[in-house]
PDB file of C-alpha atoms in Angstrom:
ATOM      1  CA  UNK A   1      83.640  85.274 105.027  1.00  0.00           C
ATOM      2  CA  UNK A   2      85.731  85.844 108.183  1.00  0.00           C
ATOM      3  CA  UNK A   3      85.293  89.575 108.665  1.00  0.00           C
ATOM      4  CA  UNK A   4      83.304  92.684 106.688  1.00  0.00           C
ATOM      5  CA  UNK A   5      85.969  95.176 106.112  1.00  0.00           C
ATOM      6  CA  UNK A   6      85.100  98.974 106.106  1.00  0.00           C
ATOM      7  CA  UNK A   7      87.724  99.923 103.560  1.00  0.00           C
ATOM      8  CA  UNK A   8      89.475  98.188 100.973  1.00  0.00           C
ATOM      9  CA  UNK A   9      92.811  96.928 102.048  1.00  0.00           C
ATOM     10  CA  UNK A  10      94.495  98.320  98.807  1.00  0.00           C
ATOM     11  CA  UNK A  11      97.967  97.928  98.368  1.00  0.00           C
ATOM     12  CA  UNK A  12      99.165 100.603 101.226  1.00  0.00           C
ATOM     13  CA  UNK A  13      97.452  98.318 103.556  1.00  0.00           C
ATOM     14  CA  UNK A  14      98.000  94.912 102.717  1.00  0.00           C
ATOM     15  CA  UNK A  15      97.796  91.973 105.669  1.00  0.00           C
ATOM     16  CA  UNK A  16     100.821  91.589 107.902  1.00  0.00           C
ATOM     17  CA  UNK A  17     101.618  88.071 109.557  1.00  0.00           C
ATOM     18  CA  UNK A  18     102.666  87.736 112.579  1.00  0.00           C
ATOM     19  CA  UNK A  19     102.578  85.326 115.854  1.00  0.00           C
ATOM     20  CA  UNK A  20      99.992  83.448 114.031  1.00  0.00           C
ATOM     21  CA  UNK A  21      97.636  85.735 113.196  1.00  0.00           C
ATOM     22  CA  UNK A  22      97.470  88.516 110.526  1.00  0.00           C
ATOM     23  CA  UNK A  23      97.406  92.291 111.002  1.00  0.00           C
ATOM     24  CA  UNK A  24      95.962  95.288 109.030  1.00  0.00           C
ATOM     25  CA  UNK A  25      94.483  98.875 109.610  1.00  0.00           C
ATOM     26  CA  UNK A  26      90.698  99.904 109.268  1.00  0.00           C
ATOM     27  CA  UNK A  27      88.549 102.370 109.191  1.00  0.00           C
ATOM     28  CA  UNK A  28      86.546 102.365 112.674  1.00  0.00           C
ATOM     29  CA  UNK A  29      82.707 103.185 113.310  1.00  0.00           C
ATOM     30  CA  UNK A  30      83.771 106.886 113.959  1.00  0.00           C
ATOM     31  CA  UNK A  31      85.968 107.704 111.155  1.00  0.00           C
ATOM     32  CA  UNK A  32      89.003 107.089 112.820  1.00  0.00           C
ATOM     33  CA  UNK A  33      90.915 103.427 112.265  1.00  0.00           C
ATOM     34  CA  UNK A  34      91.820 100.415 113.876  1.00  0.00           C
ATOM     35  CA  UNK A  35      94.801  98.081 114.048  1.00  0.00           C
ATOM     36  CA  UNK A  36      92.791  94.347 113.518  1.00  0.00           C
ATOM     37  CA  UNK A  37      93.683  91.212 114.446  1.00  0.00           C
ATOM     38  CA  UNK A  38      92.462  88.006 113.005  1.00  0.00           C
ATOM     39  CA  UNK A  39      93.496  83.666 113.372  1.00  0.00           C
ATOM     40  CA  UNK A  40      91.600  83.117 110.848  1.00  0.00           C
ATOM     41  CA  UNK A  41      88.180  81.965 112.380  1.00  0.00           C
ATOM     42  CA  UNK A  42      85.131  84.643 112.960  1.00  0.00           C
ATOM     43  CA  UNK A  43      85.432  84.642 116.614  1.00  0.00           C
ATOM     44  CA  UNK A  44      88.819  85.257 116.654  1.00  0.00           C
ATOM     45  CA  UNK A  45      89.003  88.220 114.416  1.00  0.00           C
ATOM     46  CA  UNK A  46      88.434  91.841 116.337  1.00  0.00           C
ATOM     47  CA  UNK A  47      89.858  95.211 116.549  1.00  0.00           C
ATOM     48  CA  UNK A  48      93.301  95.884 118.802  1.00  0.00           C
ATOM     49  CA  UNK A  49      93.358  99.124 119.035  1.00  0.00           C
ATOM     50  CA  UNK A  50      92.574 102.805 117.469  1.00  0.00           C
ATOM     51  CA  UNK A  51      95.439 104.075 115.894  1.00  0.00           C
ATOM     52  CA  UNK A  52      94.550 107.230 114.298  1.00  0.00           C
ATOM     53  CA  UNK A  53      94.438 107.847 110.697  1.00  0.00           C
ATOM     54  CA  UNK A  54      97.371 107.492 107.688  1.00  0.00           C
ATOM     55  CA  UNK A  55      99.256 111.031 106.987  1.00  0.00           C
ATOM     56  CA  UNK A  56      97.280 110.555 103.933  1.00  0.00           C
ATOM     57  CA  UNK A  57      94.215 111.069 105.209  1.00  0.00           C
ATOM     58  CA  UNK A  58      94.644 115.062 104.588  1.00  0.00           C
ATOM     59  CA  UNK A  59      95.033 114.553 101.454  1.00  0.00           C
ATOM     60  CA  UNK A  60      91.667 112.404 101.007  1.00  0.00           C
ATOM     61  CA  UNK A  61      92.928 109.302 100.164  1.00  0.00           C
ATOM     62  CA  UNK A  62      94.025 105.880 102.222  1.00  0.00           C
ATOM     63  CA  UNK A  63      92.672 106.871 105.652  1.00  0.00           C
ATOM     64  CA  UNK A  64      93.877 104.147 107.307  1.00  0.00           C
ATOM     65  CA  UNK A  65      98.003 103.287 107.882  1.00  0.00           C
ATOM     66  CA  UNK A  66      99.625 101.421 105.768  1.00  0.00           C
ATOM     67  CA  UNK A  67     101.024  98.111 106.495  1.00  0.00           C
ATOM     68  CA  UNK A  68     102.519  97.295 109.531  1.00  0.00           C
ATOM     69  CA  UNK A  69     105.821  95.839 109.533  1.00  0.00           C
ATOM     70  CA  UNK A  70     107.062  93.162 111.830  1.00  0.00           C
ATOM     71  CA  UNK A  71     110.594  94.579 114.183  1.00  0.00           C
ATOM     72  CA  UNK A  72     111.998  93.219 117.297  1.00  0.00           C
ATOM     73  CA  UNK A  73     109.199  90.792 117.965  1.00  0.00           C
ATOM     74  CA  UNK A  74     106.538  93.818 117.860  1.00  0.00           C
ATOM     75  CA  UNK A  75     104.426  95.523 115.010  1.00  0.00           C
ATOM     76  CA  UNK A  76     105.432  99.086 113.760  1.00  0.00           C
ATOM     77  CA  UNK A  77     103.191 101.583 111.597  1.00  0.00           C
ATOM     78  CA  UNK A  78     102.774 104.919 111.031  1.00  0.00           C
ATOM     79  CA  UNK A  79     100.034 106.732 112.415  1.00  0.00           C
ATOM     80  CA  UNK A  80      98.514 110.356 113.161  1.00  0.00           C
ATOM     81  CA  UNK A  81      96.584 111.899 115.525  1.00  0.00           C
ATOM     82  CA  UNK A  82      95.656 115.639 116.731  1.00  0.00           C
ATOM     83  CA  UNK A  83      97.832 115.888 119.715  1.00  0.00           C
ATOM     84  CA  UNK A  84     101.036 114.571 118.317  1.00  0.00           C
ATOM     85  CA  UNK A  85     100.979 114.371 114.479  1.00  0.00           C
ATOM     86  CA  UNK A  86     102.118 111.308 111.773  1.00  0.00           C
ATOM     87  CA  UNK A  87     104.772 109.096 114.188  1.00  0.00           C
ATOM     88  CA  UNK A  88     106.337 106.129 114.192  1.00  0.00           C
ATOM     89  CA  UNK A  89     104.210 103.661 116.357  1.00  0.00           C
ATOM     90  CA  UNK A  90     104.268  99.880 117.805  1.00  0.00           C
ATOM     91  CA  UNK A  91     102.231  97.086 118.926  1.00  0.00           C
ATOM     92  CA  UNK A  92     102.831  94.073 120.825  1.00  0.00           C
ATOM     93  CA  UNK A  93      99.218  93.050 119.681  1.00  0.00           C
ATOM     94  CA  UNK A  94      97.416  94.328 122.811  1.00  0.00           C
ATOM     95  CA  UNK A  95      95.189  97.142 122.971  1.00  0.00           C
ATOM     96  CA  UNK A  96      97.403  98.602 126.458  1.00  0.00           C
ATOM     97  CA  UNK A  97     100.604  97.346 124.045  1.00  0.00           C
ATOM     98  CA  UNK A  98      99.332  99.753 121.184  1.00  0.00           C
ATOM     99  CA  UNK A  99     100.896 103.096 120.873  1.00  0.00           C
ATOM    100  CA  UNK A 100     103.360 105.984 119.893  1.00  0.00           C
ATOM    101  CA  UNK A 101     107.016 105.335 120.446  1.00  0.00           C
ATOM    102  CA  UNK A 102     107.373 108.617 121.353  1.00  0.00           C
ATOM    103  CA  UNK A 103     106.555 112.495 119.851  1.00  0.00           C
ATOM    104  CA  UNK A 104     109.968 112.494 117.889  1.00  0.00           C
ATOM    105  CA  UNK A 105     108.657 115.820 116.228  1.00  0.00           C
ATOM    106  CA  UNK A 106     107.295 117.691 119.186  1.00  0.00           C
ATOM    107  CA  UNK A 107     103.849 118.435 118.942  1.00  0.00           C
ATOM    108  CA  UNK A 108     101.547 118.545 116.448  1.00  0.00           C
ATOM    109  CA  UNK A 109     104.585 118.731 113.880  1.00  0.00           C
ATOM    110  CA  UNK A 110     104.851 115.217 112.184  1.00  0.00           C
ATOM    111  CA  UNK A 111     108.278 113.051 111.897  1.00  0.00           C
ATOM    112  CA  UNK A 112     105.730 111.220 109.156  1.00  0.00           C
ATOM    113  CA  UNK A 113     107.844 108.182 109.399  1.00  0.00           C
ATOM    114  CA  UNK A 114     107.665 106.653 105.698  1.00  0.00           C
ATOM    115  CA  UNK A 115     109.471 103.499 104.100  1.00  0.00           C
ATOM    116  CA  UNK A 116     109.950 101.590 106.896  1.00  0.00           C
ATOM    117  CA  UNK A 117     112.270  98.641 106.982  1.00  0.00           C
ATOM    118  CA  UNK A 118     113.684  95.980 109.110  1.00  0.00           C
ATOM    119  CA  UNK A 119     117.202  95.122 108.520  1.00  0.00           C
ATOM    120  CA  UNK A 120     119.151  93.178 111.052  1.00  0.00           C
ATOM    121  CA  UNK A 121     118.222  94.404 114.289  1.00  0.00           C
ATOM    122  CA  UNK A 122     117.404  97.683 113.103  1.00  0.00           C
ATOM    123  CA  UNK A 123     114.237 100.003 111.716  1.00  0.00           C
ATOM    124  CA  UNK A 124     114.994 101.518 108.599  1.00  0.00           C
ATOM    125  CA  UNK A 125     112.564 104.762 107.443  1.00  0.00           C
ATOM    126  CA  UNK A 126     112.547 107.799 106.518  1.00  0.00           C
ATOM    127  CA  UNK A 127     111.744 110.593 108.766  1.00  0.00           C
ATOM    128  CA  UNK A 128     110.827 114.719 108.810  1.00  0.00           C
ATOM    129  CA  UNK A 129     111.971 117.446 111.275  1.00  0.00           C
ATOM    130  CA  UNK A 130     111.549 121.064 110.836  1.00  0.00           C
ATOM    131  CA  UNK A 131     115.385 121.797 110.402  1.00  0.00           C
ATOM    132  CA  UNK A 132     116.542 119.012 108.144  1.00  0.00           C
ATOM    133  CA  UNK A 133     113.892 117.979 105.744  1.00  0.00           C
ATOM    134  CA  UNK A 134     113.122 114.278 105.131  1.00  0.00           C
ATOM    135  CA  UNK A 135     116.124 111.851 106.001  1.00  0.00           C
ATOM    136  CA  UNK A 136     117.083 108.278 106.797  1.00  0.00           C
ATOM    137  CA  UNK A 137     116.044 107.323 110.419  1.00  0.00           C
ATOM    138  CA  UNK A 138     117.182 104.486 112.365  1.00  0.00           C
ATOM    139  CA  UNK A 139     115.706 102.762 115.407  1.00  0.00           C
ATOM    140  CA  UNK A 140     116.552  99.602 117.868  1.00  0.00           C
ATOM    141  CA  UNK A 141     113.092  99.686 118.936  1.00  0.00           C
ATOM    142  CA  UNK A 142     113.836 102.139 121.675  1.00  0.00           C
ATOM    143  CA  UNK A 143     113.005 105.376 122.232  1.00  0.00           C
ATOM    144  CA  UNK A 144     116.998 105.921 122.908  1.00  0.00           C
ATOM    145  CA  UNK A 145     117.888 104.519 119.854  1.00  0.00           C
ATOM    146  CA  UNK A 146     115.649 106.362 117.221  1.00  0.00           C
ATOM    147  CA  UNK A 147     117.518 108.835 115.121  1.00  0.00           C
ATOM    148  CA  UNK A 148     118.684 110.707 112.186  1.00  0.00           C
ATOM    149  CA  UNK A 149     121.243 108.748 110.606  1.00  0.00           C
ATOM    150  CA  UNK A 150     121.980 111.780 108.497  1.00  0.00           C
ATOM    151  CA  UNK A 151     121.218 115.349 106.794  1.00  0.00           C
ATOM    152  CA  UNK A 152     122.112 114.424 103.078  1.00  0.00           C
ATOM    153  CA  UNK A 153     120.221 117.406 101.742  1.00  0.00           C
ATOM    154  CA  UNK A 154     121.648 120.531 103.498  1.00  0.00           C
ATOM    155  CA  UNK A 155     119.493 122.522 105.943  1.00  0.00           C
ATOM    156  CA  UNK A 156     115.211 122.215 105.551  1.00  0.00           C
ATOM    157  CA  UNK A 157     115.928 120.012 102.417  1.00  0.00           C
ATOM    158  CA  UNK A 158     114.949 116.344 101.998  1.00  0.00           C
ATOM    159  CA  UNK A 159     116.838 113.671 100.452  1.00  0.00           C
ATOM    160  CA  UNK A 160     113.545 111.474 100.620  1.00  0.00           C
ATOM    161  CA  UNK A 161     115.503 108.491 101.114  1.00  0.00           C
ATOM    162  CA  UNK A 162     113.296 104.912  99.993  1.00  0.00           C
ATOM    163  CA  UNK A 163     114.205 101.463  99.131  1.00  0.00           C
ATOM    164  CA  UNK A 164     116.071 101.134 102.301  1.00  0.00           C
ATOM    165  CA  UNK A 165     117.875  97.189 101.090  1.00  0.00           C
ATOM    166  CA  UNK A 166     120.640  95.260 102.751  1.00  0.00           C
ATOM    167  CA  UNK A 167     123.381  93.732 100.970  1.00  0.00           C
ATOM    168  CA  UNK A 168     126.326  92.196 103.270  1.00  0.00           C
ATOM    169  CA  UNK A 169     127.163  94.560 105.918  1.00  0.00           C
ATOM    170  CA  UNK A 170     125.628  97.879 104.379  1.00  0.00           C
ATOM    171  CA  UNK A 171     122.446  98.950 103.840  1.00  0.00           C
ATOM    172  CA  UNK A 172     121.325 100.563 100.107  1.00  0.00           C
ATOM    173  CA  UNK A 173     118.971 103.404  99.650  1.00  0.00           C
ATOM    174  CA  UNK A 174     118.268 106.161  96.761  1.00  0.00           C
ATOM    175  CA  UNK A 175     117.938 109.757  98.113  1.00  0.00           C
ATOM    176  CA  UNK A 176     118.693 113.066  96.968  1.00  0.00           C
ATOM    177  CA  UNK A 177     121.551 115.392  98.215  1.00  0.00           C
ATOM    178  CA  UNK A 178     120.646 118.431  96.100  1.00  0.00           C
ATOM    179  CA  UNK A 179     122.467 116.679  93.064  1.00  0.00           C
ATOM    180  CA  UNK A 180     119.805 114.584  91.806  1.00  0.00           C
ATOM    181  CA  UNK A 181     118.982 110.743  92.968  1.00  0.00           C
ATOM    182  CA  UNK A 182     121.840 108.626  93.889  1.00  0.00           C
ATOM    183  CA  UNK A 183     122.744 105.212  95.190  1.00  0.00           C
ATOM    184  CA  UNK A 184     123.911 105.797  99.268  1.00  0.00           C
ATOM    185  CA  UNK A 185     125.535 103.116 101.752  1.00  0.00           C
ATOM    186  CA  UNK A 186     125.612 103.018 105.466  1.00  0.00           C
ATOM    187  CA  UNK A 187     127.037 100.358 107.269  1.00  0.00           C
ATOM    188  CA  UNK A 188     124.171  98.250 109.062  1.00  0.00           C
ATOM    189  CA  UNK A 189     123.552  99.588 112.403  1.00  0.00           C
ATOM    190  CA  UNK A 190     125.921 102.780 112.609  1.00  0.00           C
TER     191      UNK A 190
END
């Protein structure tokens, strides 16, 4: 046994690999969770950082976020917390290198970043604001370079775009324009 883990790491929060260790969310002494860190031996397994709690944590259910996913040599998850709600956030595997990208909803209003996806040297996911529902997202890794790719779905509407997959130069995803699901393309980094 390398580590005694507080919550099950179901399927929303499977291990991540990356720089030779492996990565994964947990729930923390207080309630709230932590982004771990292990190589594999007891010593060298320990929390990183807090990072919150999931979105899902209202609803009872996976406290923790879900899987980090590995993007322009850093770690990326979505997390929530009271100040600034569910947003897209990043580690470098440091506890000082551990937080938000940035309050892309503005306050405690969530962007609840969902589905994310590397492809090429882009972050695919899909993302909430107040005035256009949920949409597909895109983000270099910079603050400068996160944002709605589109508003499929007219107005407060979602398209709920998922399954964000790259074939030659465009990348794939279902979401819903107000016509029922459909097969969308976007050329890779728009």
């Amino acid at each position: 046994t390398i580590s005694d883990l507080r919550s099950e790491l179901g399927e929303s929060r499977l291990l991540t690999s990356w720089a030779g260790r492996i990565y994964w969310s947990d729930v923390a002494a207080g309630g709230t969770c932590e982004l771990w860190s292990s190589d594999g031996t007891v010593p060298g397994t320990q929390p990183v950082a807090p990072v919150g709690h999931s979105w899902r944590y209202y609803g009872g259910q996976d406290p923790c976020p879900s899987r980090p996913v590995v993007f322009a040599g850093r770690l990326w998850l979505t997390a929530c917390d009271a100040e600034i709600g569910c947003e897209l956030w990043t580690s470098d595997g440091t506890a000082d290198g551990t937080h938000p990208l940035a309050d892309l909803e503005p306050g405690p209003a969530s962007l609840l970043p969902t589905q994310l996806k590397p492809i090429g040297d882009r972050l695919y996911f899909s993302g909430c604001a107040a005035g256009t529902g949920c949409e597909p997202w895109e983000s270099d890794g910079s603050i400068g370079g996160t944002r709605r790719l589109a508003d499929l779905a007219p107005g407060a509407y979602s398209s709920d775009p998922h399954s964000f997959t790259r074939s030659a130069c465009l990348v794939y995803f279902a979401g819903d324009d107000g016509t029922g699901k459909e097969l969308w393309a976007m050329p890779v980094g728009v």
